[in-house]
Short mmCIF file of C-alpha atoms and ligand atoms in Angstrom, two decimals:
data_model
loop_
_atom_site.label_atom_id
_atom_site.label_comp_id
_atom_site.label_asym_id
_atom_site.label_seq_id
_atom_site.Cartn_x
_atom_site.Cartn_y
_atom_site.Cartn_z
CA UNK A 1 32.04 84.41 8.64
CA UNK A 2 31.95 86.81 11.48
CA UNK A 3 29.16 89.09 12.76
CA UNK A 4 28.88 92.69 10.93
CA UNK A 5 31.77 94.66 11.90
CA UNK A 6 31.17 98.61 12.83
CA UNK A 7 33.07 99.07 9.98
CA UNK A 8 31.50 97.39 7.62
CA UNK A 9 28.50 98.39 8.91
CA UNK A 10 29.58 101.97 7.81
CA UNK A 11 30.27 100.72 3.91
CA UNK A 12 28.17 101.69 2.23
CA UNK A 13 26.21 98.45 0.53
CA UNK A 14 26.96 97.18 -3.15
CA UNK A 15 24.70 98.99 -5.67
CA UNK A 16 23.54 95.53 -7.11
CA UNK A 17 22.99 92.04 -5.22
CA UNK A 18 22.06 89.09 -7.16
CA UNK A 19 21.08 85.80 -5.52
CA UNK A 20 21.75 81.99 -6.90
CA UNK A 21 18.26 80.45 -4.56
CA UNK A 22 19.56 77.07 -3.86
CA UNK A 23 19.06 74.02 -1.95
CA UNK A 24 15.37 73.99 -1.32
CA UNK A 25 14.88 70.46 -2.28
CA UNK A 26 17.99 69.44 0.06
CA UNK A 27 15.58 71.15 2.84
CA UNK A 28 12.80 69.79 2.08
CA UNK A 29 14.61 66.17 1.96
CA UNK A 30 16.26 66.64 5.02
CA UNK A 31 12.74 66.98 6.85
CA UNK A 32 11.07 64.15 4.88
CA UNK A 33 9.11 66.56 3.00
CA UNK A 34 8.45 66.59 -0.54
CA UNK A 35 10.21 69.48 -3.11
CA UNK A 36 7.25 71.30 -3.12
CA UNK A 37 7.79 72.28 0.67
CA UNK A 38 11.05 73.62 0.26
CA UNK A 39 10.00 75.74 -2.27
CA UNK A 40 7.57 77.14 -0.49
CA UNK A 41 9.79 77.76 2.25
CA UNK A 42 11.88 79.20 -0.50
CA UNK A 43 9.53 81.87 -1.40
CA UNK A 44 9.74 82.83 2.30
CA UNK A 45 12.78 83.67 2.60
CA UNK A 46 12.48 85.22 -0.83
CA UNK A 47 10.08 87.94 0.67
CA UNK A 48 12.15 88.30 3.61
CA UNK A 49 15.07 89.04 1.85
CA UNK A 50 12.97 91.91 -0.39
CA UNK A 51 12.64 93.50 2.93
CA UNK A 52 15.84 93.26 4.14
CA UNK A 53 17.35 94.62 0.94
CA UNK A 54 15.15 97.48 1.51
CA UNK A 55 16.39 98.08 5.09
CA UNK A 56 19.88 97.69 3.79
CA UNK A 57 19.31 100.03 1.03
CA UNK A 58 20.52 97.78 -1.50
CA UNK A 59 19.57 99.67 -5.07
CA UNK A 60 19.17 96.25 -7.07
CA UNK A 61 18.52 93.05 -6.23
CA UNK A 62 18.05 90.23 -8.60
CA UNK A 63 17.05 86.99 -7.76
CA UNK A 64 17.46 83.58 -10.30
CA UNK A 65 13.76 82.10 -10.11
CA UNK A 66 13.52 79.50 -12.97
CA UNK A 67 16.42 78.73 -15.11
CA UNK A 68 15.68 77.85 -19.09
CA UNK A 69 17.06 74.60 -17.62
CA UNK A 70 14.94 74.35 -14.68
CA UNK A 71 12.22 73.05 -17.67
CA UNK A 72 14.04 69.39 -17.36
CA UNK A 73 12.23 68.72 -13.91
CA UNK A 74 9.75 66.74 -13.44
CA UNK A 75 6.17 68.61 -15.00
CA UNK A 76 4.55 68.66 -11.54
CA UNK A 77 7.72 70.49 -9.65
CA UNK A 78 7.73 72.92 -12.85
CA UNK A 79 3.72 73.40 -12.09
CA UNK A 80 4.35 74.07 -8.62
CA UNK A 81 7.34 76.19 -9.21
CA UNK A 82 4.93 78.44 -11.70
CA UNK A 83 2.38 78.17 -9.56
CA UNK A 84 4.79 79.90 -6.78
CA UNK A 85 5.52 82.19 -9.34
CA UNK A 86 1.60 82.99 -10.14
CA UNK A 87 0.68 83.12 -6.25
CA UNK A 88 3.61 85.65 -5.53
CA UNK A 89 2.78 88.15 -8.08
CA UNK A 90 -0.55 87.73 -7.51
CA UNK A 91 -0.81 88.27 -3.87
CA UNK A 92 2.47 90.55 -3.22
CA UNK A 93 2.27 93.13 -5.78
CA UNK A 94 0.03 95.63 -4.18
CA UNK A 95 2.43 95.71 -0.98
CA UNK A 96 5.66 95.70 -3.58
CA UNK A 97 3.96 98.51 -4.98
CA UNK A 98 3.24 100.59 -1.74
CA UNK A 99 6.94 99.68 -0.34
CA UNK A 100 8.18 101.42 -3.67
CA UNK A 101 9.64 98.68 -4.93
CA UNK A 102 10.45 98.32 -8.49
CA UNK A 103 9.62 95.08 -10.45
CA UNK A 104 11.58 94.28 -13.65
CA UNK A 105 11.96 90.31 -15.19
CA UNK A 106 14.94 88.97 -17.37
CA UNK A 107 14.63 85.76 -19.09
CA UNK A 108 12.70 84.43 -21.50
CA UNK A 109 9.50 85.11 -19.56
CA UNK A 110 7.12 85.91 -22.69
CA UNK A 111 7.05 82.21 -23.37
CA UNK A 112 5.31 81.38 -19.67
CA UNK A 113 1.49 80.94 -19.14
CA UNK A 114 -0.55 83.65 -20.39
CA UNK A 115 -2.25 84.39 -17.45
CA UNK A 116 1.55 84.54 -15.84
CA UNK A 117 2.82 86.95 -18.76
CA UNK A 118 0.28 89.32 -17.70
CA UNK A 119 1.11 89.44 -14.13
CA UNK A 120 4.16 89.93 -14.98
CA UNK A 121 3.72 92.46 -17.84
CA UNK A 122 1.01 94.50 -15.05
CA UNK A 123 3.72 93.96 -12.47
CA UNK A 124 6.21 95.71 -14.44
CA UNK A 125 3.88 98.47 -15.55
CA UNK A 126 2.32 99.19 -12.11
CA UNK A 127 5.90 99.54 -10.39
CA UNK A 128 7.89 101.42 -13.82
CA UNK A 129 7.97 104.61 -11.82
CA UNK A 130 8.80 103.24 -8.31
CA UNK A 131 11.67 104.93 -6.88
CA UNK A 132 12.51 102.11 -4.19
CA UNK A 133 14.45 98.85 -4.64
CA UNK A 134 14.52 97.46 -8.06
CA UNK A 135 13.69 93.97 -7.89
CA UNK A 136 14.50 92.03 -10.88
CA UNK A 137 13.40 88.39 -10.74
CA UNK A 138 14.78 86.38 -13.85
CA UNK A 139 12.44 83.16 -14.98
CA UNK A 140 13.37 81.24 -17.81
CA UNK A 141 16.25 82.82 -17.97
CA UNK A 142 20.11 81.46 -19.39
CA UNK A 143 22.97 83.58 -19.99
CA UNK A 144 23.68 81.54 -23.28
CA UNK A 145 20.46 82.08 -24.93
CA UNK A 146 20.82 86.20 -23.54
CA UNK A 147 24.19 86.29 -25.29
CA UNK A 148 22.73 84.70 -28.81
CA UNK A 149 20.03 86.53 -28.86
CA UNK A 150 22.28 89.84 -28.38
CA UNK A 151 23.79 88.70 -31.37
CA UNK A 152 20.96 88.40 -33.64
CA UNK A 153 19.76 91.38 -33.12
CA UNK A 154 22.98 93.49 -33.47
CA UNK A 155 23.49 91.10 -36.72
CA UNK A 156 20.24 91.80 -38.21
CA UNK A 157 21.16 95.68 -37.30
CA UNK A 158 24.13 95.40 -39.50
CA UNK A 159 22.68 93.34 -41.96
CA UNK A 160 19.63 96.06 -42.35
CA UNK A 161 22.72 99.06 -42.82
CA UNK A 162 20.82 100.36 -39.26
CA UNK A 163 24.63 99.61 -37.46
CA UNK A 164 28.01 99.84 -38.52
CA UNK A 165 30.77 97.13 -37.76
CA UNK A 166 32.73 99.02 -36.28
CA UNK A 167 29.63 100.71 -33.52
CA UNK A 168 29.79 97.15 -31.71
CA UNK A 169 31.55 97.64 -28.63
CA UNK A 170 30.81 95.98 -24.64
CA UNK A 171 28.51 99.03 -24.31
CA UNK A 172 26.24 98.72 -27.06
CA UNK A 173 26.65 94.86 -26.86
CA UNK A 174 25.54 95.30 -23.51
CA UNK A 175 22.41 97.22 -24.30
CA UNK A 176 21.33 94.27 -26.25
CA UNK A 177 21.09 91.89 -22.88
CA UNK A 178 17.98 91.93 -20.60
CA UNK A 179 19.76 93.73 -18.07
CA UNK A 180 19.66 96.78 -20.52
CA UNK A 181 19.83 100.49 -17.96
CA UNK A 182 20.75 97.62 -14.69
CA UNK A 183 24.00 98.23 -13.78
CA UNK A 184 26.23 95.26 -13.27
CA UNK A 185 25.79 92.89 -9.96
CA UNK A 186 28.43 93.89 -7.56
CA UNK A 187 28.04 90.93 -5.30
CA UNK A 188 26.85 87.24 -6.66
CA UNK A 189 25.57 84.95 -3.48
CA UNK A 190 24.97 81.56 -4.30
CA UNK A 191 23.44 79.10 -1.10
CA UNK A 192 23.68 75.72 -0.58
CA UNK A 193 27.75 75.08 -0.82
CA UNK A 194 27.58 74.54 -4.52
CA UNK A 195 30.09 76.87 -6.40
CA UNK A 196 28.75 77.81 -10.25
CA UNK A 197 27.19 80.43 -11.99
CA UNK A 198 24.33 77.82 -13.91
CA UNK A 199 24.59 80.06 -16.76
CA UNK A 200 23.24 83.43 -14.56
CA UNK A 201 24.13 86.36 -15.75
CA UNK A 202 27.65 85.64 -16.74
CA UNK A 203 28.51 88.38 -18.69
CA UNK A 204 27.12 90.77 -16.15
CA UNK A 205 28.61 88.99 -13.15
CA UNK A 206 32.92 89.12 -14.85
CA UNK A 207 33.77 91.46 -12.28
CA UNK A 208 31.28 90.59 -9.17
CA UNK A 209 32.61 89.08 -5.99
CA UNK A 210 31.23 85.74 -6.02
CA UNK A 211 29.95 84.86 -1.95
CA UNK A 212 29.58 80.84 -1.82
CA UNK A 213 27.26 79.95 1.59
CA UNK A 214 26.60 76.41 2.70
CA UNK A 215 23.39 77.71 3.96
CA UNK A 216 20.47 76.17 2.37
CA UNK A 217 18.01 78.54 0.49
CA UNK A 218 14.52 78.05 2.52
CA UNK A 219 17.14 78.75 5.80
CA UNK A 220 18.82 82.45 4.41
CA UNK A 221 17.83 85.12 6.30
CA UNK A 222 18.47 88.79 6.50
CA UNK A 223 21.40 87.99 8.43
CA UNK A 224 22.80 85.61 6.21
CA UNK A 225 22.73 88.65 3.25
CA UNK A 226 24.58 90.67 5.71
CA UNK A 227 26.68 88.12 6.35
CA UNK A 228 27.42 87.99 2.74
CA UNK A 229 27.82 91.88 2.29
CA UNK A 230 30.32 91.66 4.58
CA UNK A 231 32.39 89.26 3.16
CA UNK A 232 32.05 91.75 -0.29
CA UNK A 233 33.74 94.50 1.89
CA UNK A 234 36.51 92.12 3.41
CA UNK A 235 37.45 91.34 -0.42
CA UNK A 236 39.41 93.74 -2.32
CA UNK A 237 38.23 94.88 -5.84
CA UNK A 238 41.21 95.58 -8.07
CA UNK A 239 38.94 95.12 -11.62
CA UNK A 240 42.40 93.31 -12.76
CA UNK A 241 44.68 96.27 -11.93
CA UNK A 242 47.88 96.39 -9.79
CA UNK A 243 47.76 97.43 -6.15
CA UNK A 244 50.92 99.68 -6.19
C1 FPP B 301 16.79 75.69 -6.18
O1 FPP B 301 16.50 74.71 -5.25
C2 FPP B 301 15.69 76.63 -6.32
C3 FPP B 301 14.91 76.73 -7.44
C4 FPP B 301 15.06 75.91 -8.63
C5 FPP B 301 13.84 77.71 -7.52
C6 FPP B 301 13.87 78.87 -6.61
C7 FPP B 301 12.48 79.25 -6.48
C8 FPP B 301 11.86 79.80 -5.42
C9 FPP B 301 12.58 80.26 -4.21
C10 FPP B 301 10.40 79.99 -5.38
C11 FPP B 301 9.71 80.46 -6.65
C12 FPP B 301 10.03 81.83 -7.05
C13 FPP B 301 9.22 82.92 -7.01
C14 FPP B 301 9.68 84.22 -7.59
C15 FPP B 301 7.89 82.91 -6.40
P1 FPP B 301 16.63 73.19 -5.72
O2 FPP B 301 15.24 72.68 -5.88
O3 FPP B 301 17.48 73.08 -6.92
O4 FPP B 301 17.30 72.56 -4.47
P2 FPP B 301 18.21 71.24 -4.44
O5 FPP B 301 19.44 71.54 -5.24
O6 FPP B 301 18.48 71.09 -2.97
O7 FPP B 301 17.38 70.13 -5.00
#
């Protein structure tokens, strides 16, 4: 991919980015370090590409933390992984906070440590009125499990007489997801050459461009997200109609 053209430079960016972080235990590997230092690495880049979604004015940025399937790791890689998780909120929140940055989670992120469900629930309370970049971070999160549990509840509505049949549509079903009030990701960037969704967001994502990058998480830089954005504008979206 080339440098930023003027022109795209002028786009203006998508609404919502959402980021696939991959390929920080290939970095780690390649340096003869263990997982843990990739992931650390990881959360660098993580923070640096808060900023530069801020610079870019980028309304929504969500960023795939811990999948529900990330739990078949090994138990110390999922300590350290929470323990990221615990250090983050802990020690980036206040400056989150003063940057005007949003905080929202998706996933399954009641079932976490305690001590890590209130970091996240203060988190999400401090920032509820921030005006910046909304920064959605999903942990123990899997579409699948989003889309069933959609379900039950808009069953058990219908069973309880408090929805009709016939009131199901994509809107409603959609307020039912965590993304409820996020609008849909515009632009889905996955690193490390690998080309799936892993179950992220896949009802949100059916009309996103999906960006592919060989470059490997720990490595992805501001330039690399511009890099992608570009690509985004090169791409034309049709949402399945005819050009002519
Ligand atoms: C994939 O790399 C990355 C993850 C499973 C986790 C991403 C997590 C972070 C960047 C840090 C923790 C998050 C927060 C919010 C503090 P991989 O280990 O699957 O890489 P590999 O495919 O090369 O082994």
């Amino acid at each position: 991919m080339s440098n930023l053209s003027p022109e795209a430079d002028r786009q203006p960016p998508p609404t919502h980015v959402a980021i696939i972080m991959d390929g920080n235990g290939r970095w780690a590997k390649a340096r003869g370090l263990p997982r843990v230092a990739g992931h650390q690495r990881g959360v660098d880049a993580l923070r640096g590409v808060v900023e530069a979604g801020q610079e870019m004015e980028i309304d929504f940025l969500t960023l795939y933390a811990f999948s529900s399937e990330n739990w078949k790791r090994p138990p110390t890689e999922v300590d350290d992984l929470m323990g990221l998780l615990r250090l983050y909120l802990r020690r980036e929140m206040r400056e989150l906070h003063r940057n005007g940055v949003r905080i929202r989670f998706i996933g399954e992120w009641q079932e976490l440590a305690p001590d890590i469900v209130k970091l996240i629930e203060d988190a999400e309370r401090t920032t509820a009125e921030n005006k910046g970049l909304t920064l959605i971070i999903a942990v123990n999160y899997g579409s699948h499990r989003e889309i069933v549990e959609a379900s039950r509840r808009i069953a058990a509505a219908v069973a309880q007489g408090a929805m009709n049949l016939a009131d199901i549509d994509e809107a409603n079903f959609a307020r039912h997801l965590h993304t409820d009030g996020i609008p849909d990701p515009d632009l889905v960037i996955r690193t490390s050459g690998e080309q799936r969704l892993s179950n992220f967001l896949l009802w949100q994502a059916g009309y996103a461009e999906l960006v592919f990058m060989d470059v490997l998480w720990p490595d992805f830089t501001k330039k690399s997200l511009e890099q992608a954005v570009e690509e985004f504008h090169r791409r034309e979206r049709r949402y399945g109609a005819s050009t002519s």
